[in-house]
Amino acid sequence: TGPMSAECLGNLLRITLNAEYFEDKYLSFSVVDQYGIARELDEDMASQCGYTVTYSNRSNIEFRASALSCHSRLEEDMFIITVEIKASHSADMKNATTHLKSASCSYSPWSQRELVCESNYMEVSVRREVPQTVKDFIQDEPEDWNLAFPEAKAGEASIWQIVFHQPEDKTALLMSDAWSAGYGLNTTETRVVLRIPYTAAQIQLVKNHGITFSAVRSSIFYKQRWMILMVDTAVACPVDGVDYINKTIIWTVPKYIQPVSAGETSFKDVLVEAGVDLHKLSAKEMASRKYVLLNDLNAIMMRIPIGAEGGYYKTSVSSGLYGTKYAINLFLEHQWEDNKWGLTKYIIIKEIETPFEQVELTITNNSNLSLRLMNVTVGTFLTDVKLMNLTIEEATVAVPEAVQHGYLTYEIRYANGSKAYIIQAPLDAPSIKKEYMGADMRAYTLNVTLAFIIHPTSETFTVPVITVSAVKDAVLPSARGFCDGRNLHLIITHGNVDQNWLPFISDRHLTPESVKKYNYSLRENGTHLAISVPFLSSHLNYEGFHASGIKASLHLTLKDGITLATRREFSVSCSFSPSQLIHCLPNGTVVITAVKLVGAADLDTSLFVLRDRQCKPTLVTEKTATFKFNVNTCGTSRKFNSATMTYENDVLYFRPSSDTPVYRLKFACWYAIKQAVDVQYESKKNPLPSIKPGFGSLVLSLKLFKEKSYTEPYQELEYPVVKYLREALYFEVELLQPKDARLELHLDDCWATNSQSQDSLPQWPMLINGCENSEDSYKTVFHNVNYSLRVKFPQHLKRFEVRMFTFVQGTTLLQE
């Protein structure tokens, strides 16, 4: 059928635009007049001139024109209308394509009076003739004519005027003034036409059998030297009259409508027909659709089941909620004869929408865990809904850009015309939240907000999509512990669930500040967490003294970073030599540290004393007390034997009002009575450092990084990397093996070729003998390398920056 099709529907022409052809395009409508000039329509001109443009979600856009519209060409019983439609992908209508459609329609016979109630205007047309004198002719409203006649009598000859009759006043306008006020006035050889937009100032809202009408009472007159022709142009169209009862639309139209029926004393129905979309339906067709058309003495009534054939459902939004409305474009034609007008044809086009009804959307989790793929179906939607964008972790991205975040979207259509959307994302996408559930299970949560747009209203609404899938793939962290002579060590190997777990020792969170405060060591490289705690620490547990040593234990707890629930516990225990507690200095000074044992939590280490209770600790922690004193003080006893002299004392703890200690730590220092020490020394100049040439196997790597921070290298799948001229390239050369801190990496020569072969020609040096190329327009820049979690030996790395260039010979670009 092409992009457009035309259809004659009585005194209306309908041109239908194929929505598939014009989808996602901006449109402008123009009407071509008798001189071939295209006059672009806007809303005001359309309602003034008898044109209507409607958009529905049933695939099509409609343009309707009255037979008596401004630029119709009337030829006997034909009316001809030419429409120009421009379509463009941009709002400014650039590069628009133009479509011209001309249609002619036959329409006869014309009734004495014809009334049309369109969606954007009311139209009344009356046969233009000089009536014969009728005995006992009854006027509709004598006061209207009495008011209009002075205006007509005073007017100039050969001029049209219109008088609007209001309850308290009247307004007379020349034809030109009425046109400027938005009224459509027109005459043909046989008819007088008045067209009134629903926004006109002279419209009155009147009630008729409880139903509201937009009504205008007016008279048009034409004065000639020998007569005054006056035409009654009253018109009224229903505003409401629609009820919704028991899933049924009930549309009621009274028959006797003021002021249209004013002055009529005899009234006879000639025709009552109804239909949908301007197509009349037979009684059989109505019955098949379960429509009911009732015509009683005072009113015409239609009953339409909601959801019946002929209407359609459209998407709607109320307070941000998704729902639907049922819409149907009803058509009613009523013809009657009366003693005033003869035959009147009354056509009403009524676009009806049912109230908003919320619809619950279904979100179905169809994730394929074996493929590690989240798969969610959201729907169902009507065809007028389109997915516009996704909000992922507070970032809103258009549908085509979502793939960069790991999200794929698909639209699926069902046989009944509805559709749904599928959202897919891999389990390992950064925006998929992962949470440990216990029992080797992890919960994967997809949290994305979908934004939709409705055509043609451009209303929008959002649908939050949150789905959780449980996968048995949790890898818990593991640990190994060991001790050296002075520290306890725990090395934790990360799993895939502890990225946000926090390390605690004795309910104290290990932060950089606490680690520094307690002289701990905490190192993290992404795969392992290493913790070292000195033997004498207030956060260790001491479990007993033995001749072989003192048992100390380090207990580490990993807790959830949000709830602080305990997730994993590790410990390491070691025995340390008692010598770790005491230092006997040659000058007779003794430094002794007493530790509080497990099971004696109520002991206050600040109350530890020596034999002389006046000797108190010089340094106190929660679990240790350190004394520093001379062997000749604090009640220290001394013993001699043949070779040594022994000093002994005790660290004691007494409870209040008790002389019996509940804690005793005995310690002693031995000094040799006779001891000769030979000390030999000589001065020698240190030789100057030198580097001897040698041979060995070195493992090097050359990487290209994305930024000057050198945090993210390009991955293999991202090659080849596309750069513009003079854009920076960040290179890093690293010595991977051997890991010897005594080695330092030095770069000698570095050059570029235009192929993958390092020996191909041409070549261009970027480094010469470790220095930048002096002939470069943009010289190589070296960057410092500092210690970090990734860089353990800064001397093993070299970083430099080169500006992008290309090989040329003269002015010709060289290619491989």
mmCIF file of C-alpha atoms in Angstrom, residues 337-603:
data_model
loop_
_atom_site.group_PDB
_atom_site.id
_atom_site.type_symbol
_atom_site.label_atom_id
_atom_site.label_comp_id
_atom_site.label_asym_id
_atom_site.label_seq_id
_atom_site.Cartn_x
_atom_site.Cartn_y
_atom_site.Cartn_z
ATOM 1 C CA GLU A 337 -36.370 15.805 9.900
ATOM 2 C CA ASP A 338 -38.101 18.678 11.632
ATOM 3 C CA ASN A 339 -40.477 21.470 10.744
ATOM 4 C CA LYS A 340 -37.704 24.109 10.854
ATOM 5 C CA TRP A 341 -34.736 22.711 8.910
ATOM 6 C CA GLY A 342 -36.054 19.805 7.002
ATOM 7 C CA LEU A 343 -33.235 17.215 7.029
ATOM 8 C CA THR A 344 -30.345 17.572 9.538
ATOM 9 C CA LYS A 345 -27.322 15.281 9.522
ATOM 10 C CA TYR A 346 -25.443 15.126 12.858
ATOM 11 C CA ILE A 347 -22.063 13.311 12.935
ATOM 12 C CA ILE A 348 -20.118 12.774 16.155
ATOM 13 C CA ILE A 349 -16.573 11.375 16.279
ATOM 14 C CA LYS A 350 -15.940 10.357 19.875
ATOM 15 C CA GLU A 351 -12.523 9.196 21.041
ATOM 16 C CA ILE A 352 -13.075 7.320 24.305
ATOM 17 C CA GLU A 353 -10.463 6.132 26.790
ATOM 18 C CA THR A 354 -11.288 4.061 29.858
ATOM 19 C CA PRO A 355 -9.807 5.065 33.231
ATOM 20 C CA PHE A 356 -6.255 4.036 34.077
ATOM 21 C CA GLU A 357 -5.864 0.471 35.284
ATOM 22 C CA GLN A 358 -2.587 -0.547 36.861
ATOM 23 C CA VAL A 359 -0.892 -3.628 35.413
ATOM 24 C CA GLU A 360 1.590 -5.735 37.344
ATOM 25 C CA LEU A 361 4.648 -6.527 35.283
ATOM 26 C CA THR A 362 6.250 -9.955 35.526
ATOM 27 C CA ILE A 363 9.977 -10.262 36.088
ATOM 28 C CA THR A 364 11.180 -13.789 35.357
ATOM 29 C CA ASN A 365 14.641 -15.024 36.263
ATOM 30 C CA ASN A 366 15.803 -17.440 33.545
ATOM 31 C CA SER A 367 19.482 -17.310 34.446
ATOM 32 C CA ASN A 368 21.715 -20.026 32.972
ATOM 33 C CA LEU A 369 24.101 -20.656 35.843
ATOM 34 C CA SER A 370 26.072 -23.295 33.939
ATOM 35 C CA LEU A 371 27.017 -20.567 31.460
ATOM 36 C CA ARG A 372 27.385 -18.064 34.317
ATOM 37 C CA LEU A 373 24.811 -15.790 32.677
ATOM 38 C CA MET A 374 22.091 -13.711 34.319
ATOM 39 C CA ASN A 375 18.985 -13.754 32.107
ATOM 40 C CA VAL A 376 15.854 -11.825 33.095
ATOM 41 C CA THR A 377 12.629 -11.387 31.131
ATOM 42 C CA VAL A 378 10.544 -8.263 31.869
ATOM 43 C CA GLY A 379 7.018 -7.901 30.524
ATOM 44 C CA THR A 380 4.624 -8.080 29.038
ATOM 45 C CA PHE A 381 4.241 -4.732 27.305
ATOM 46 C CA LEU A 382 2.040 -3.385 24.542
ATOM 47 C CA THR A 383 3.576 -2.458 21.202
ATOM 48 C CA ASP A 384 3.587 1.267 22.032
ATOM 49 C CA VAL A 385 6.332 0.767 24.646
ATOM 50 C CA LYS A 386 10.022 0.983 23.820
ATOM 51 C CA LEU A 387 13.040 0.435 26.064
ATOM 52 C CA MET A 388 14.932 3.731 26.211
ATOM 53 C CA ASN A 389 17.824 3.355 28.669
ATOM 54 C CA LEU A 390 19.196 1.426 31.636
ATOM 55 C CA THR A 391 20.458 2.750 34.955
ATOM 56 C CA ILE A 392 23.364 0.625 36.156
ATOM 57 C CA GLU A 393 25.037 1.587 39.439
ATOM 58 C CA GLU A 394 23.622 5.144 39.217
ATOM 59 C CA ALA A 395 24.922 5.548 35.646
ATOM 60 C CA THR A 396 22.205 5.953 33.011
ATOM 61 C CA VAL A 397 23.178 4.566 29.607
ATOM 62 C CA ALA A 398 21.269 4.262 26.342
ATOM 63 C CA VAL A 399 20.424 0.761 25.133
ATOM 64 C CA PRO A 400 23.245 0.599 22.523
ATOM 65 C CA GLU A 401 25.796 1.691 25.137
ATOM 66 C CA ALA A 402 24.719 -0.901 27.737
ATOM 67 C CA VAL A 403 26.895 -3.541 26.075
ATOM 68 C CA GLN A 404 29.943 -1.627 27.284
ATOM 69 C CA HIS A 405 28.800 -2.413 30.828
ATOM 70 C CA GLY A 406 28.286 -6.079 29.991
ATOM 71 C CA TYR A 407 24.513 -5.860 29.413
ATOM 72 C CA LEU A 408 22.693 -7.163 26.350
ATOM 73 C CA THR A 409 19.023 -6.396 25.668
ATOM 74 C CA TYR A 410 16.629 -8.218 23.369
ATOM 75 C CA GLU A 411 13.042 -7.494 22.363
ATOM 76 C CA ILE A 412 10.792 -10.515 21.897
ATOM 77 C CA ARG A 413 7.303 -10.392 20.373
ATOM 78 C CA TYR A 414 4.446 -12.760 21.084
ATOM 79 C CA ALA A 415 1.694 -14.005 18.787
ATOM 80 C CA ASN A 416 -0.930 -11.775 20.457
ATOM 81 C CA GLY A 417 1.042 -8.646 19.567
ATOM 82 C CA SER A 418 2.502 -8.010 23.022
ATOM 83 C CA LYS A 419 6.207 -8.026 23.700
ATOM 84 C CA ALA A 420 8.794 -8.378 26.454
ATOM 85 C CA TYR A 421 12.422 -7.479 26.983
ATOM 86 C CA ILE A 422 15.275 -9.802 27.928
ATOM 87 C CA ILE A 423 18.190 -8.422 29.930
ATOM 88 C CA GLN A 424 21.395 -10.473 29.996
ATOM 89 C CA ALA A 425 24.608 -9.909 31.939
ATOM 90 C CA PRO A 426 27.470 -12.252 32.873
ATOM 91 C CA LEU A 427 27.776 -13.191 36.527
ATOM 92 C CA ASP A 428 31.218 -11.623 36.576
ATOM 93 C CA ALA A 429 30.054 -8.207 35.352
ATOM 94 C CA PRO A 430 31.319 -5.501 37.741
ATOM 95 C CA SER A 431 27.795 -4.234 38.452
ATOM 96 C CA ILE A 432 26.523 -7.679 39.537
ATOM 97 C CA LYS A 433 26.655 -7.686 43.335
ATOM 98 C CA LYS A 434 28.186 -10.823 44.830
ATOM 99 C CA GLU A 435 27.492 -11.843 48.427
ATOM 100 C CA TYR A 436 28.586 -14.883 50.438
ATOM 101 C CA MET A 437 25.641 -16.914 51.698
ATOM 102 C CA GLY A 438 27.449 -19.693 53.549
ATOM 103 C CA ALA A 439 27.781 -23.380 52.692
ATOM 104 C CA ASP A 440 29.947 -22.627 49.641
ATOM 105 C CA MET A 441 27.123 -20.539 48.124
ATOM 106 C CA ARG A 442 27.238 -17.034 46.682
ATOM 107 C CA ALA A 443 24.278 -14.793 45.865
ATOM 108 C CA TYR A 444 24.521 -12.864 42.605
ATOM 109 C CA THR A 445 22.235 -9.816 42.489
ATOM 110 C CA LEU A 446 21.309 -8.018 39.284
ATOM 111 C CA ASN A 447 20.031 -4.542 40.105
ATOM 112 C CA VAL A 448 19.149 -2.419 37.087
ATOM 113 C CA THR A 449 16.430 0.142 36.424
ATOM 114 C CA LEU A 450 14.840 0.098 32.987
ATOM 115 C CA ALA A 451 13.368 3.300 31.542
ATOM 116 C CA PHE A 452 10.659 3.053 28.887
ATOM 117 C CA ILE A 453 9.027 5.590 26.584
ATOM 118 C CA ILE A 454 5.463 5.404 25.254
ATOM 119 C CA HIS A 455 4.608 6.284 21.664
ATOM 120 C CA PRO A 456 3.188 8.707 20.661
ATOM 121 C CA THR A 457 2.661 10.518 23.988
ATOM 122 C CA SER A 458 6.379 10.385 24.942
ATOM 123 C CA GLU A 459 5.392 9.538 28.515
ATOM 124 C CA THR A 460 8.090 7.660 30.405
ATOM 125 C CA PHE A 461 8.136 5.190 33.259
ATOM 126 C CA THR A 462 10.731 3.045 34.986
ATOM 127 C CA VAL A 463 10.808 -0.571 36.090
ATOM 128 C CA PRO A 464 13.338 -1.587 38.770
ATOM 129 C CA VAL A 465 14.639 -5.095 38.117
ATOM 130 C CA ILE A 466 16.233 -6.893 41.064
ATOM 131 C CA THR A 467 16.880 -10.624 40.773
ATOM 132 C CA VAL A 468 19.040 -12.919 42.890
ATOM 133 C CA SER A 469 20.638 -16.199 41.806
ATOM 134 C CA ALA A 470 22.400 -18.594 44.207
ATOM 135 C CA VAL A 471 25.508 -20.302 42.837
ATOM 136 C CA LYS A 472 27.653 -22.911 44.561
ATOM 137 C CA ASP A 473 31.003 -21.377 43.663
ATOM 138 C CA ALA A 474 32.185 -19.774 46.887
ATOM 139 C CA VAL A 475 35.907 -20.101 47.596
ATOM 140 C CA LEU A 476 36.693 -19.230 51.211
ATOM 141 C CA PRO A 477 39.982 -17.665 52.211
ATOM 142 C CA SER A 478 42.639 -19.993 53.651
ATOM 143 C CA ALA A 479 45.651 -19.268 55.817
ATOM 144 C CA ARG A 480 49.004 -20.621 56.922
ATOM 145 C CA GLY A 481 50.904 -19.465 59.969
ATOM 146 C CA PHE A 482 54.498 -19.592 61.155
ATOM 147 C CA CYS A 483 56.820 -17.885 63.619
ATOM 148 C CA ASP A 484 60.342 -16.601 63.606
ATOM 149 C CA GLY A 485 62.331 -15.678 66.684
ATOM 150 C CA ARG A 486 60.444 -12.464 67.332
ATOM 151 C CA ASN A 487 57.092 -12.459 65.443
ATOM 152 C CA LEU A 488 53.994 -14.484 64.656
ATOM 153 C CA HIS A 489 52.934 -14.476 60.997
ATOM 154 C CA LEU A 490 49.661 -15.269 59.215
ATOM 155 C CA ILE A 491 49.460 -15.329 55.424
ATOM 156 C CA ILE A 492 45.880 -15.414 54.154
ATOM 157 C CA THR A 493 45.130 -16.521 50.622
ATOM 158 C CA HIS A 494 42.038 -14.697 49.382
ATOM 159 C CA GLY A 495 39.038 -16.562 48.031
ATOM 160 C CA ASN A 496 36.294 -15.062 45.895
ATOM 161 C CA VAL A 497 34.012 -14.011 48.758
ATOM 162 C CA ASP A 498 36.177 -11.940 51.076
ATOM 163 C CA GLN A 499 36.766 -8.804 48.990
ATOM 164 C CA ASN A 500 34.891 -6.719 51.566
ATOM 165 C CA TRP A 501 35.790 -8.670 54.710
ATOM 166 C CA LEU A 502 37.767 -6.841 57.365
ATOM 167 C CA PRO A 503 40.608 -8.263 59.521
ATOM 168 C CA PHE A 504 40.230 -8.034 63.316
ATOM 169 C CA ILE A 505 42.581 -9.004 66.160
ATOM 170 C CA SER A 506 40.987 -9.060 69.619
ATOM 171 C CA ASP A 507 37.957 -7.189 68.241
ATOM 172 C CA ARG A 508 40.198 -4.430 66.937
ATOM 173 C CA HIS A 509 39.965 -3.591 63.284
ATOM 174 C CA LEU A 510 43.346 -3.638 61.621
ATOM 175 C CA THR A 511 43.532 -0.268 59.938
ATOM 176 C CA PRO A 512 46.719 1.416 58.693
ATOM 177 C CA GLU A 513 46.566 3.609 61.814
ATOM 178 C CA SER A 514 46.230 0.732 64.291
ATOM 179 C CA VAL A 515 48.910 -1.274 62.493
ATOM 180 C CA LYS A 516 51.326 1.625 62.884
ATOM 181 C CA LYS A 517 50.283 2.240 66.489
ATOM 182 C CA TYR A 518 50.983 -1.335 67.612
ATOM 183 C CA ASN A 519 54.044 -1.856 65.418
ATOM 184 C CA TYR A 520 52.382 -4.588 63.362
ATOM 185 C CA SER A 521 52.973 -5.353 59.711
ATOM 186 C CA LEU A 522 50.096 -5.571 57.224
ATOM 187 C CA ARG A 523 50.746 -6.228 53.518
ATOM 188 C CA GLU A 524 48.241 -6.783 50.724
ATOM 189 C CA ASN A 525 48.955 -7.666 47.074
ATOM 190 C CA GLY A 526 45.479 -8.502 45.815
ATOM 191 C CA THR A 527 45.771 -12.253 46.223
ATOM 192 C CA HIS A 528 47.300 -12.501 49.698
ATOM 193 C CA LEU A 529 47.102 -10.678 52.994
ATOM 194 C CA ALA A 530 50.182 -10.981 55.234
ATOM 195 C CA ILE A 531 50.040 -10.022 58.920
ATOM 196 C CA SER A 532 52.968 -10.013 61.331
ATOM 197 C CA VAL A 533 52.635 -9.355 65.076
ATOM 198 C CA PRO A 534 55.594 -9.054 67.515
ATOM 199 C CA PHE A 535 55.878 -11.679 70.225
ATOM 200 C CA LEU A 536 55.290 -9.059 72.898
ATOM 201 C CA SER A 537 51.967 -7.603 71.851
ATOM 202 C CA SER A 538 48.945 -6.632 73.853
ATOM 203 C CA HIS A 539 46.702 -8.502 71.397
ATOM 204 C CA LEU A 540 48.286 -11.958 71.728
ATOM 205 C CA ASN A 541 47.209 -14.683 74.111
ATOM 206 C CA TYR A 542 49.853 -16.227 76.394
ATOM 207 C CA GLU A 543 48.986 -19.715 77.574
ATOM 208 C CA GLY A 544 51.734 -20.788 79.967
ATOM 209 C CA PHE A 545 55.383 -20.817 80.952
ATOM 210 C CA HIS A 546 57.551 -23.884 80.502
ATOM 211 C CA ALA A 547 61.216 -24.544 80.598
ATOM 212 C CA SER A 548 61.145 -24.924 76.845
ATOM 213 C CA GLY A 549 59.420 -21.633 76.237
ATOM 214 C CA ILE A 550 56.308 -19.503 76.375
ATOM 215 C CA LYS A 551 53.316 -20.349 74.187
ATOM 216 C CA ALA A 552 51.817 -17.323 72.401
ATOM 217 C CA SER A 553 48.766 -17.370 70.086
ATOM 218 C CA LEU A 554 47.548 -14.935 67.454
ATOM 219 C CA HIS A 555 43.826 -15.091 66.659
ATOM 220 C CA LEU A 556 42.593 -13.317 63.525
ATOM 221 C CA THR A 557 38.936 -12.869 62.614
ATOM 222 C CA LEU A 558 37.574 -11.832 59.220
ATOM 223 C CA LYS A 559 34.270 -9.969 59.530
ATOM 224 C CA ASP A 560 31.691 -8.800 57.011
ATOM 225 C CA GLY A 561 32.418 -5.225 55.975
ATOM 226 C CA ILE A 562 28.761 -4.197 56.358
ATOM 227 C CA THR A 563 27.190 -6.322 59.099
ATOM 228 C CA LEU A 564 30.462 -7.083 60.971
ATOM 229 C CA ALA A 565 29.294 -10.678 61.280
ATOM 230 C CA THR A 566 32.154 -13.136 61.785
ATOM 231 C CA ARG A 567 32.913 -14.914 58.527
ATOM 232 C CA ARG A 568 36.209 -16.731 59.108
ATOM 233 C CA GLU A 569 38.689 -17.299 61.979
ATOM 234 C CA PHE A 570 42.395 -18.181 61.801
ATOM 235 C CA SER A 571 45.057 -18.632 64.489
ATOM 236 C CA VAL A 572 48.709 -19.471 64.845
ATOM 237 C CA SER A 573 50.482 -20.568 68.057
ATOM 238 C CA CYS A 574 54.220 -20.753 68.727
ATOM 239 C CA SER A 575 56.552 -21.267 71.660
ATOM 240 C CA PHE A 576 59.140 -18.576 72.249
ATOM 241 C CA SER A 577 62.304 -18.779 74.280
ATOM 242 C CA PRO A 578 62.042 -17.242 77.778
ATOM 243 C CA SER A 579 65.017 -15.125 76.799
ATOM 244 C CA GLN A 580 62.582 -13.021 74.806
ATOM 245 C CA LEU A 581 61.257 -11.675 78.111
ATOM 246 C CA ILE A 582 64.506 -10.659 79.791
ATOM 247 C CA HIS A 583 67.577 -8.644 78.903
ATOM 248 C CA CYS A 584 70.565 -8.656 81.266
ATOM 249 C CA LEU A 585 72.781 -5.738 80.315
ATOM 250 C CA PRO A 586 76.535 -5.674 81.122
ATOM 251 C CA ASN A 587 76.140 -2.552 83.243
ATOM 252 C CA GLY A 588 73.845 -4.368 85.692
ATOM 253 C CA THR A 589 70.566 -3.132 84.224
ATOM 254 C CA VAL A 590 67.768 -5.673 83.892
ATOM 255 C CA VAL A 591 64.753 -5.313 81.578
ATOM 256 C CA ILE A 592 62.053 -7.887 82.307
ATOM 257 C CA THR A 593 58.571 -8.156 80.694
ATOM 258 C CA ALA A 594 55.816 -10.049 82.457
ATOM 259 C CA VAL A 595 52.829 -11.277 80.453
ATOM 260 C CA LYS A 596 49.261 -11.899 81.570
ATOM 261 C CA LEU A 597 48.182 -15.467 80.922
ATOM 262 C CA VAL A 598 44.922 -16.733 79.482
ATOM 263 C CA GLY A 599 42.520 -17.289 82.363
ATOM 264 C CA ALA A 600 43.754 -14.293 84.305
ATOM 265 C CA ALA A 601 41.856 -11.649 82.443
ATOM 266 C CA ASP A 602 41.006 -9.736 85.622
ATOM 267 C CA LEU A 603 44.653 -8.953 86.434
#
